[in-house]
Tab-separated table of C-alpha atoms in Angstrom:
chain	number	residue	atom	x	y	z
A	1	UNK	CA	-30.213	10.715	-6.061
A	2	UNK	CA	-33.182	8.852	-3.691
A	3	UNK	CA	-33.406	5.091	-3.535
A	4	UNK	CA	-34.681	2.693	-1.553
A	5	UNK	CA	-32.881	-0.230	0.139
A	6	UNK	CA	-34.497	-3.140	2.133
A	7	UNK	CA	-32.774	-5.422	4.390
A	8	UNK	CA	-32.090	-7.909	1.510
A	9	UNK	CA	-30.341	-5.023	-0.531
A	10	UNK	CA	-28.193	-3.929	2.426
A	11	UNK	CA	-27.596	-7.960	3.429
A	12	UNK	CA	-26.168	-8.176	-0.875
A	13	UNK	CA	-23.975	-4.978	-0.009
A	14	UNK	CA	-22.361	-6.707	2.934
A	15	UNK	CA	-21.993	-9.606	0.600
A	16	UNK	CA	-20.515	-8.427	-3.016
A	17	UNK	CA	-17.666	-6.790	-0.672
A	18	UNK	CA	-17.156	-9.884	1.670
A	19	UNK	CA	-16.906	-11.605	-1.984
A	20	UNK	CA	-14.674	-9.694	-3.196
A	21	UNK	CA	-12.043	-9.296	0.005
A	22	UNK	CA	-10.511	-12.741	-0.839
A	23	UNK	CA	-9.889	-11.574	-4.084
A	24	UNK	CA	-8.489	-8.307	-3.766
A	25	UNK	CA	-4.527	-10.170	-4.135
A	26	UNK	CA	-2.464	-6.565	-5.126
A	27	UNK	CA	-4.891	-4.685	-2.868
A	28	UNK	CA	-8.259	-3.179	-3.263
A	29	UNK	CA	-7.487	-1.413	-5.927
A	30	UNK	CA	-7.928	-4.534	-8.561
A	31	UNK	CA	-11.288	-4.686	-7.462
A	32	UNK	CA	-12.477	-1.221	-8.264
A	33	UNK	CA	-13.956	-2.478	-11.422
A	34	UNK	CA	-15.945	-5.329	-9.857
A	35	UNK	CA	-17.480	-2.685	-7.470
A	36	UNK	CA	-17.970	-0.088	-9.746
A	37	UNK	CA	-20.136	-2.559	-12.095
A	38	UNK	CA	-21.663	-3.652	-8.676
A	39	UNK	CA	-23.010	-0.238	-7.345
A	40	UNK	CA	-23.619	1.855	-10.534
A	41	UNK	CA	-24.485	-0.117	-13.684
A	42	UNK	CA	-26.333	-3.388	-11.926
A	43	UNK	CA	-28.048	-1.579	-9.095
A	44	UNK	CA	-27.652	1.638	-9.858
A	45	UNK	CA	-26.962	2.812	-6.016
A	46	UNK	CA	-24.526	5.413	-6.691
A	47	UNK	CA	-24.056	8.003	-9.404
A	48	UNK	CA	-20.813	7.948	-11.558
A	49	UNK	CA	-19.642	11.270	-10.017
A	50	UNK	CA	-20.573	9.756	-6.840
A	51	UNK	CA	-18.192	6.577	-7.497
A	52	UNK	CA	-15.406	8.649	-8.989
A	53	UNK	CA	-15.223	10.904	-6.513
A	54	UNK	CA	-15.028	8.631	-3.377
A	55	UNK	CA	-12.453	7.233	-4.904
A	56	UNK	CA	-10.382	11.019	-5.448
A	57	UNK	CA	-11.369	11.971	-1.905
A	58	UNK	CA	-9.809	8.766	-0.263
A	59	UNK	CA	-6.671	9.100	-2.313
A	60	UNK	CA	-6.209	12.386	-1.459
A	61	UNK	CA	-7.214	12.691	2.143
A	62	UNK	CA	-5.303	10.891	4.956
A	63	UNK	CA	-5.412	7.364	5.683
A	64	UNK	CA	-5.420	4.173	3.795
A	65	UNK	CA	-7.166	4.677	-0.323
A	66	UNK	CA	-9.187	1.952	1.081
A	67	UNK	CA	-11.601	4.255	3.080
A	68	UNK	CA	-13.304	4.834	-0.466
A	69	UNK	CA	-14.725	1.525	0.176
A	70	UNK	CA	-16.180	3.199	3.501
A	71	UNK	CA	-17.325	5.906	1.618
A	72	UNK	CA	-19.498	4.180	-1.082
A	73	UNK	CA	-21.130	2.432	1.276
A	74	UNK	CA	-21.771	5.966	3.263
A	75	UNK	CA	-22.800	7.745	-0.117
A	76	UNK	CA	-25.262	4.434	-1.101
A	77	UNK	CA	-26.711	5.059	2.710
A	78	UNK	CA	-27.089	8.696	2.213
A	79	UNK	CA	-28.466	8.266	-0.941
A	80	UNK	CA	-30.899	5.774	0.787
A	81	UNK	CA	-32.343	8.209	3.355
A	82	UNK	CA	-30.285	9.896	5.542
A	83	UNK	CA	-27.384	9.782	8.161
A	84	UNK	CA	-28.489	6.373	9.733
A	85	UNK	CA	-28.195	4.714	6.958
A	86	UNK	CA	-25.435	6.036	5.810
A	87	UNK	CA	-23.647	5.059	8.973
A	88	UNK	CA	-25.002	1.437	8.276
A	89	UNK	CA	-23.657	1.633	4.217
A	90	UNK	CA	-20.322	2.934	5.710
A	91	UNK	CA	-19.530	-0.076	8.729
A	92	UNK	CA	-21.477	-3.122	6.290
A	93	UNK	CA	-19.104	-1.885	3.208
A	94	UNK	CA	-15.649	-1.539	5.620
A	95	UNK	CA	-16.814	-4.678	7.014
A	96	UNK	CA	-17.562	-6.823	4.480
A	97	UNK	CA	-14.249	-6.134	2.189
A	98	UNK	CA	-12.301	-6.133	5.484
A	99	UNK	CA	-12.844	-9.014	7.585
A	100	UNK	CA	-11.909	-12.610	5.869
A	101	UNK	CA	-8.506	-10.563	4.701
A	102	UNK	CA	-7.502	-9.446	8.293
A	103	UNK	CA	-8.513	-12.414	10.022
A	104	UNK	CA	-6.283	-13.959	7.011
A	105	UNK	CA	-3.012	-11.838	7.412
A	106	UNK	CA	-3.385	-12.289	10.932
A	107	UNK	CA	-3.037	-15.923	11.060
A	108	UNK	CA	-0.418	-15.855	7.967
A	109	UNK	CA	1.755	-13.342	9.683
A	110	UNK	CA	2.160	-15.953	12.405
A	111	UNK	CA	3.177	-18.398	9.931
A	112	UNK	CA	5.673	-16.902	8.182
A	113	UNK	CA	7.026	-15.840	11.289
A	114	UNK	CA	7.597	-19.294	12.732
A	115	UNK	CA	8.744	-20.393	9.389
A	116	UNK	CA	10.898	-17.701	9.293
A	117	UNK	CA	14.413	-19.138	8.254
A	118	UNK	CA	12.846	-21.767	6.368
A	119	UNK	CA	14.643	-21.453	2.617
A	120	UNK	CA	11.101	-21.691	0.798
A	121	UNK	CA	10.036	-18.444	3.035
A	122	UNK	CA	13.645	-16.569	2.496
A	123	UNK	CA	12.698	-17.326	-1.315
A	124	UNK	CA	9.778	-16.090	-1.420
A	125	UNK	CA	11.132	-12.937	0.356
A	126	UNK	CA	14.269	-12.234	-1.973
A	127	UNK	CA	12.390	-12.950	-5.048
A	128	UNK	CA	9.355	-10.842	-4.500
A	129	UNK	CA	11.457	-7.766	-3.819
A	130	UNK	CA	12.117	-6.736	-7.056
A	131	UNK	CA	8.571	-7.346	-8.640
A	132	UNK	CA	7.287	-5.638	-4.955
A	133	UNK	CA	9.510	-2.141	-5.758
A	134	UNK	CA	7.563	-2.501	-9.485
A	135	UNK	CA	4.396	-3.175	-8.442
A	136	UNK	CA	4.816	0.200	-6.081
A	137	UNK	CA	6.141	2.138	-9.643
A	138	UNK	CA	3.404	1.087	-11.002
A	139	UNK	CA	0.356	1.613	-8.792
A	140	UNK	CA	1.880	5.827	-9.027
A	141	UNK	CA	2.070	5.155	-12.764
A	142	UNK	CA	-1.737	3.770	-12.963
A	143	UNK	CA	-3.073	6.767	-10.796
A	144	UNK	CA	-1.472	8.997	-12.188
A	145	UNK	CA	-3.060	7.916	-15.519
A	146	UNK	CA	-6.200	7.557	-14.401
A	147	UNK	CA	-6.428	11.086	-12.960
A	148	UNK	CA	-5.366	12.364	-16.267
A	149	UNK	CA	-7.932	10.363	-17.993
A	150	UNK	CA	-10.572	12.641	-15.810
A	151	UNK	CA	-9.622	15.706	-17.463
A	152	UNK	CA	-9.589	16.806	-21.241
A	153	UNK	CA	-6.796	15.609	-23.318
A	154	UNK	CA	-5.413	19.298	-24.157
A	155	UNK	CA	-5.106	19.680	-20.175
A	156	UNK	CA	-3.387	16.698	-19.086
A	157	UNK	CA	0.740	17.656	-19.816
A	158	UNK	CA	0.655	19.924	-16.559
A	159	UNK	CA	-1.053	16.940	-14.637
A	160	UNK	CA	2.303	14.300	-15.438
A	161	UNK	CA	4.504	16.477	-15.172
A	162	UNK	CA	2.930	16.866	-11.396
A	163	UNK	CA	3.368	13.181	-10.859
A	164	UNK	CA	6.787	13.895	-12.044
A	165	UNK	CA	7.783	16.410	-9.932
A	166	UNK	CA	6.133	14.816	-6.918
A	167	UNK	CA	8.186	11.813	-7.015
A	168	UNK	CA	11.008	13.271	-7.310
A	169	UNK	CA	10.463	15.737	-4.562
A	170	UNK	CA	10.044	13.060	-2.522
A	171	UNK	CA	12.622	10.607	-3.364
A	172	UNK	CA	15.493	13.375	-3.121
A	173	UNK	CA	13.852	15.716	-0.867
A	174	UNK	CA	12.356	15.780	2.967
A	175	UNK	CA	9.146	18.205	1.943
A	176	UNK	CA	6.636	16.991	3.885
A	177	UNK	CA	3.730	15.368	1.528
A	178	UNK	CA	1.535	17.759	2.774
A	179	UNK	CA	2.739	20.863	1.109
A	180	UNK	CA	2.889	18.731	-2.511
A	181	UNK	CA	-0.895	17.857	-2.067
A	182	UNK	CA	-1.587	21.644	-1.333
A	183	UNK	CA	0.517	22.507	-4.523
A	184	UNK	CA	-0.888	19.551	-6.373
A	185	UNK	CA	-5.133	20.939	-5.255
A	186	UNK	CA	-4.234	24.652	-6.109
A	187	UNK	CA	-2.456	24.265	-9.395
A	188	UNK	CA	-5.131	21.560	-9.989
A	189	UNK	CA	-7.615	24.344	-9.270
A	190	UNK	CA	-5.887	26.564	-12.133
A	191	UNK	CA	-5.539	24.291	-15.094
A	192	UNK	CA	-9.294	23.454	-14.854
A	193	UNK	CA	-10.179	27.365	-14.871
B	1	UNK	CA	27.843	1.103	0.402
B	2	UNK	CA	29.694	0.236	3.749
B	3	UNK	CA	27.963	3.127	5.092
B	4	UNK	CA	24.686	1.832	3.716
B	5	UNK	CA	25.270	-1.873	4.904
B	6	UNK	CA	26.059	-1.480	8.665
B	7	UNK	CA	23.169	1.497	8.941
B	8	UNK	CA	20.908	-1.739	7.727
B	9	UNK	CA	22.768	-3.964	10.472
B	10	UNK	CA	22.225	-1.692	13.335
B	11	UNK	CA	18.752	-2.082	12.881
B	12	UNK	CA	18.292	-5.782	11.842
B	13	UNK	CA	16.061	-7.933	13.783
B	14	UNK	CA	18.185	-9.575	15.912
B	15	UNK	CA	20.330	-6.739	17.012
B	16	UNK	CA	19.722	-4.795	20.781
B	17	UNK	CA	19.659	-1.489	18.888
B	18	UNK	CA	16.652	-1.740	16.917
B	19	UNK	CA	13.721	-0.205	18.205
B	20	UNK	CA	10.433	-1.075	18.952
B	21	UNK	CA	7.032	0.081	19.919
B	22	UNK	CA	7.053	0.157	23.296
B	23	UNK	CA	3.271	0.016	24.581
B	24	UNK	CA	-0.208	-1.433	22.440
B	25	UNK	CA	-1.397	2.288	22.825
B	26	UNK	CA	2.182	3.350	21.074
B	27	UNK	CA	1.625	1.445	18.750
B	28	UNK	CA	-1.860	3.142	18.240
B	29	UNK	CA	-0.858	6.504	18.432
B	30	UNK	CA	2.113	6.119	15.901
B	31	UNK	CA	-0.340	4.293	13.691
B	32	UNK	CA	-2.796	7.204	13.759
B	33	UNK	CA	-0.385	9.462	13.842
B	34	UNK	CA	1.832	8.415	10.139
B	35	UNK	CA	-2.055	7.443	8.932
B	36	UNK	CA	-3.244	11.017	9.733
B	37	UNK	CA	0.214	12.012	7.923
B	38	UNK	CA	-0.648	10.024	4.883
B	39	UNK	CA	-2.393	12.248	2.405
B	40	UNK	CA	-2.611	10.612	-0.695
B	41	UNK	CA	-1.647	7.169	0.299
B	42	UNK	CA	0.071	6.027	3.304
B	43	UNK	CA	2.658	3.575	2.006
B	44	UNK	CA	4.682	5.993	1.441
B	45	UNK	CA	4.586	7.351	5.258
B	46	UNK	CA	4.945	4.060	6.611
B	47	UNK	CA	8.175	3.816	5.403
B	48	UNK	CA	9.344	7.114	6.269
B	49	UNK	CA	8.247	7.071	9.704
B	50	UNK	CA	8.677	3.477	10.675
B	51	UNK	CA	11.827	2.663	8.716
B	52	UNK	CA	13.400	5.421	8.845
B	53	UNK	CA	12.399	7.755	11.898
B	54	UNK	CA	11.872	5.329	14.185
B	55	UNK	CA	13.779	2.393	12.983
B	56	UNK	CA	11.125	-0.400	14.215
B	57	UNK	CA	11.851	-2.173	10.167
B	58	UNK	CA	14.950	-1.992	8.259
B	59	UNK	CA	14.424	-1.248	4.519
B	60	UNK	CA	15.013	-4.681	3.504
B	61	UNK	CA	12.496	-5.992	6.632
B	62	UNK	CA	10.009	-3.869	4.645
B	63	UNK	CA	10.150	-4.558	1.508
B	64	UNK	CA	9.353	-8.293	2.817
B	65	UNK	CA	6.527	-7.559	4.719
B	66	UNK	CA	5.001	-5.126	2.409
B	67	UNK	CA	5.454	-8.597	-0.486
B	68	UNK	CA	3.803	-10.295	1.975
B	69	UNK	CA	1.085	-7.713	2.409
B	70	UNK	CA	1.189	-7.333	-1.142
B	71	UNK	CA	0.934	-11.433	-2.167
B	72	UNK	CA	-2.564	-11.424	0.450
B	73	UNK	CA	-5.897	-10.485	-0.680
B	74	UNK	CA	-7.034	-7.160	0.983
B	75	UNK	CA	-5.732	-3.989	0.922
B	76	UNK	CA	-1.583	-3.877	1.755
B	77	UNK	CA	-1.471	-0.873	4.018
B	78	UNK	CA	-4.278	-2.327	6.402
B	79	UNK	CA	-2.363	-6.376	6.062
B	80	UNK	CA	0.963	-4.400	6.438
B	81	UNK	CA	-0.257	-2.225	9.921
B	82	UNK	CA	-2.126	-6.293	11.468
B	83	UNK	CA	1.580	-7.522	10.455
B	84	UNK	CA	3.879	-4.882	12.622
B	85	UNK	CA	1.030	-4.751	15.478
B	86	UNK	CA	1.135	-8.778	15.708
B	87	UNK	CA	5.137	-9.322	15.290
B	88	UNK	CA	5.138	-6.731	18.457
B	89	UNK	CA	2.131	-7.385	20.864
B	90	UNK	CA	0.028	-10.299	18.999
B	91	UNK	CA	-3.471	-10.030	18.548
B	92	UNK	CA	-3.573	-7.087	20.394
B	93	UNK	CA	-0.937	-5.155	18.821
B	94	UNK	CA	-2.897	-6.074	15.333
B	95	UNK	CA	-6.063	-4.670	16.734
B	96	UNK	CA	-4.511	-1.615	18.150
B	97	UNK	CA	-2.265	-0.865	14.695
B	98	UNK	CA	-5.302	-1.271	12.880
B	99	UNK	CA	-7.373	0.517	14.585
B	100	UNK	CA	-5.108	3.299	14.466
B	101	UNK	CA	-4.387	3.352	10.787
B	102	UNK	CA	-8.510	3.475	10.446
B	103	UNK	CA	-10.139	5.506	13.051
B	104	UNK	CA	-8.810	9.012	12.856
B	105	UNK	CA	-8.905	9.102	9.052
B	106	UNK	CA	-12.361	7.681	8.774
B	107	UNK	CA	-13.778	10.502	10.584
B	108	UNK	CA	-11.596	13.256	8.155
B	109	UNK	CA	-12.600	11.757	5.376
B	110	UNK	CA	-16.660	11.887	6.012
B	111	UNK	CA	-16.267	15.537	6.953
B	112	UNK	CA	-14.395	16.010	3.354
B	113	UNK	CA	-16.745	14.174	1.633
B	114	UNK	CA	-19.123	15.906	3.284
B	115	UNK	CA	-17.952	19.454	2.711
B	116	UNK	CA	-16.963	18.137	-0.946
B	117	UNK	CA	-20.497	17.501	-1.977
B	118	UNK	CA	-21.188	21.282	-1.260
B	119	UNK	CA	-18.959	22.470	-3.959
B	120	UNK	CA	-19.012	18.884	-5.930
B	121	UNK	CA	-20.117	21.347	-8.963
B	122	UNK	CA	-17.978	23.558	-9.032
B	123	UNK	CA	-14.716	23.274	-12.049
B	124	UNK	CA	-12.317	24.429	-9.726
B	125	UNK	CA	-12.960	21.731	-7.326
B	126	UNK	CA	-12.669	18.778	-9.266
B	127	UNK	CA	-9.437	20.396	-10.535
B	128	UNK	CA	-8.028	20.336	-7.143
B	129	UNK	CA	-9.390	17.312	-6.281
B	130	UNK	CA	-7.730	16.151	-9.755
B	131	UNK	CA	-4.215	18.257	-9.026
B	132	UNK	CA	-4.428	16.313	-5.460
B	133	UNK	CA	-4.453	12.950	-7.371
B	134	UNK	CA	-1.596	13.972	-9.080
B	135	UNK	CA	0.315	14.642	-6.482
B	136	UNK	CA	-0.624	11.622	-4.770
B	137	UNK	CA	0.304	9.157	-7.604
B	138	UNK	CA	3.912	10.852	-7.324
B	139	UNK	CA	4.089	10.099	-3.729
B	140	UNK	CA	3.543	6.417	-4.265
B	141	UNK	CA	6.371	6.594	-6.800
B	142	UNK	CA	8.442	8.418	-4.923
B	143	UNK	CA	8.147	5.033	-2.239
B	144	UNK	CA	9.176	2.702	-5.073
B	145	UNK	CA	12.210	4.779	-5.977
B	146	UNK	CA	13.439	4.740	-2.346
B	147	UNK	CA	13.254	0.819	-1.907
B	148	UNK	CA	15.006	0.297	-4.912
B	149	UNK	CA	18.576	0.922	-2.877
B	150	UNK	CA	17.284	-2.468	-1.090
B	151	UNK	CA	17.574	-4.025	-3.983
B	152	UNK	CA	21.549	-3.528	-4.300
B	153	UNK	CA	21.607	-6.303	-2.263
B	154	UNK	CA	19.872	-9.096	-3.235
B	155	UNK	CA	20.833	-12.368	-3.788
B	156	UNK	CA	19.031	-12.371	-7.139
B	157	UNK	CA	22.068	-9.553	-8.393
B	158	UNK	CA	21.026	-6.267	-9.748
B	159	UNK	CA	20.886	-7.013	-13.419
B	160	UNK	CA	17.970	-9.762	-12.379
B	161	UNK	CA	16.324	-7.256	-10.233
B	162	UNK	CA	16.736	-4.439	-13.252
B	163	UNK	CA	14.928	-7.030	-15.364
B	164	UNK	CA	12.333	-7.869	-13.216
B	165	UNK	CA	11.418	-4.724	-12.161
B	166	UNK	CA	11.027	-3.336	-15.798
B	167	UNK	CA	8.933	-6.074	-17.378
B	168	UNK	CA	6.433	-6.373	-13.786
B	169	UNK	CA	6.258	-2.551	-14.845
B	170	UNK	CA	5.647	-2.649	-18.420
B	171	UNK	CA	2.824	-5.943	-17.643
B	172	UNK	CA	1.540	-3.994	-14.413
B	173	UNK	CA	1.820	0.091	-15.867
B	174	UNK	CA	1.511	-0.523	-19.774
B	175	UNK	CA	0.362	-3.779	-20.730
B	176	UNK	CA	-2.587	-4.091	-17.480
B	177	UNK	CA	-2.215	-7.579	-17.072
B	178	UNK	CA	-4.446	-9.237	-13.982
B	179	UNK	CA	-1.906	-8.780	-10.828
B	180	UNK	CA	-2.658	-12.366	-10.117
B	181	UNK	CA	-1.009	-13.636	-13.087
B	182	UNK	CA	2.242	-11.280	-12.997
B	183	UNK	CA	2.974	-12.364	-9.496
B	184	UNK	CA	2.205	-16.354	-10.326
B	185	UNK	CA	4.294	-16.067	-13.279
B	186	UNK	CA	7.133	-12.797	-12.573
B	187	UNK	CA	7.060	-13.729	-8.999
B	188	UNK	CA	7.524	-17.759	-9.264
B	189	UNK	CA	9.983	-16.405	-12.156
B	190	UNK	CA	11.998	-14.610	-9.499
B	191	UNK	CA	11.756	-17.164	-6.970
B	192	UNK	CA	12.853	-20.105	-9.279
B	193	UNK	CA	15.972	-17.851	-9.997
B	194	UNK	CA	16.975	-17.004	-6.192
B	195	UNK	CA	15.944	-20.955	-4.972
B	196	UNK	CA	18.941	-21.531	-8.048
B	197	UNK	CA	21.431	-18.590	-6.871
B	198	UNK	CA	21.041	-20.273	-2.943
B	199	UNK	CA	21.480	-23.816	-4.590
B	200	UNK	CA	24.964	-22.951	-6.814
B	201	UNK	CA	25.904	-20.302	-4.073
B	202	UNK	CA	26.006	-23.819	-1.547
B	203	UNK	CA	27.719	-25.916	-4.343
B	204	UNK	CA	30.530	-23.546	-4.460
B	205	UNK	CA	33.596	-23.811	-2.096
B	206	UNK	CA	34.428	-20.416	-2.184
B	207	UNK	CA	31.296	-19.515	-0.425
B	208	UNK	CA	30.357	-21.018	2.999
B	209	UNK	CA	27.051	-21.126	4.927
B	210	UNK	CA	27.721	-17.451	6.529
B	211	UNK	CA	27.922	-15.359	3.569
B	212	UNK	CA	24.791	-17.079	2.217
B	213	UNK	CA	23.206	-16.330	5.389
B	214	UNK	CA	24.199	-12.942	4.908
B	215	UNK	CA	22.530	-12.449	1.764
B	216	UNK	CA	19.242	-13.908	3.175
B	217	UNK	CA	19.363	-12.549	6.684
B	218	UNK	CA	21.375	-9.481	6.545
B	219	UNK	CA	22.533	-10.117	10.145
B	220	UNK	CA	25.902	-12.343	9.130
B	221	UNK	CA	28.548	-12.461	11.775
B	222	UNK	CA	31.378	-10.958	9.677
B	223	UNK	CA	29.413	-7.460	9.536
B	224	UNK	CA	28.498	-7.061	12.969
B	225	UNK	CA	31.755	-5.512	13.274
B	226	UNK	CA	31.848	-2.366	13.886
């Protein structure tokens, strides 16, 4: 895929991520649909396959899953020319997506710490605990559904089983996550045959 | 149950035996190391490394920090690293933790992406990626399952916690409700309920300030005895 971007387009890329940064309540995952609309549907800067594999790669490689934003920018840059543009795209995307939320977190943390013993803060911390636990379970569930929807229906159950077995192993044993992911990759490769 | 209580006690913020990073450099290296181990998401690894191994945080503190990281905009694990870094070395700590979290993995993911682009059209490569995604989803769920033990001590009681957890899961995972609605609705309900419980405890004569403090801070005096 070949595209050409002018400075106004680069600014638009930066601005789009900037505008989503403070909307990403509950994590950047919640803004994925919006990024898809902008990068793939409206601007045609990324292909569907590039978009999907960026998410899958960032999810399975080490580090925060958010790195798919870096890959979006990187791939837009690659489509536009070469590695120089890829670096530019990656930097603009990450800066835009992270800078506002990072500053907010930094100052909110300081505020929370100095007001730690206030009843409102304590109520919030206690009250949110069950919601937070449920959100972790839900994110796992949603990611599992997302990865299954990419496959054909008849092949779905082994992937579900894989998710369930991994969850129980990681919950009850000290198995290193790398082994479970390698096992997942091998099983996935064979399921696809 | 008793052992669990004492374990959490020993790691409480006011307790001298709780561990802490020794320097900004230690913070950077620790976060870089855990981030590089975090195949399929870092959240599970943060919980394992910083709570279970290094003991920089208790289960309860981890949940509290995560609640804040979750409600603030931005990627949760990034928020979490800023919060933990800031707590220990202020602004320098926040930058160190954040840089540790991003730098190594960023280089790695670019390499992987370049390699994957060569084989992206092979069904086997796509299958492998799908299999890894499914396993990664399981890892995140495991982190949630582990944190459920911390809910036993919640002031709302186990029944209310179970109800809230189920309702949240149904709303987010099954009904695909927007997160902001769930956080405001169910989260608001949970906070009101917590507040009511505290008021009730305050009124009843059988509960002292200290017992309320025990629920809220997990470092009440009577628990510090071994």
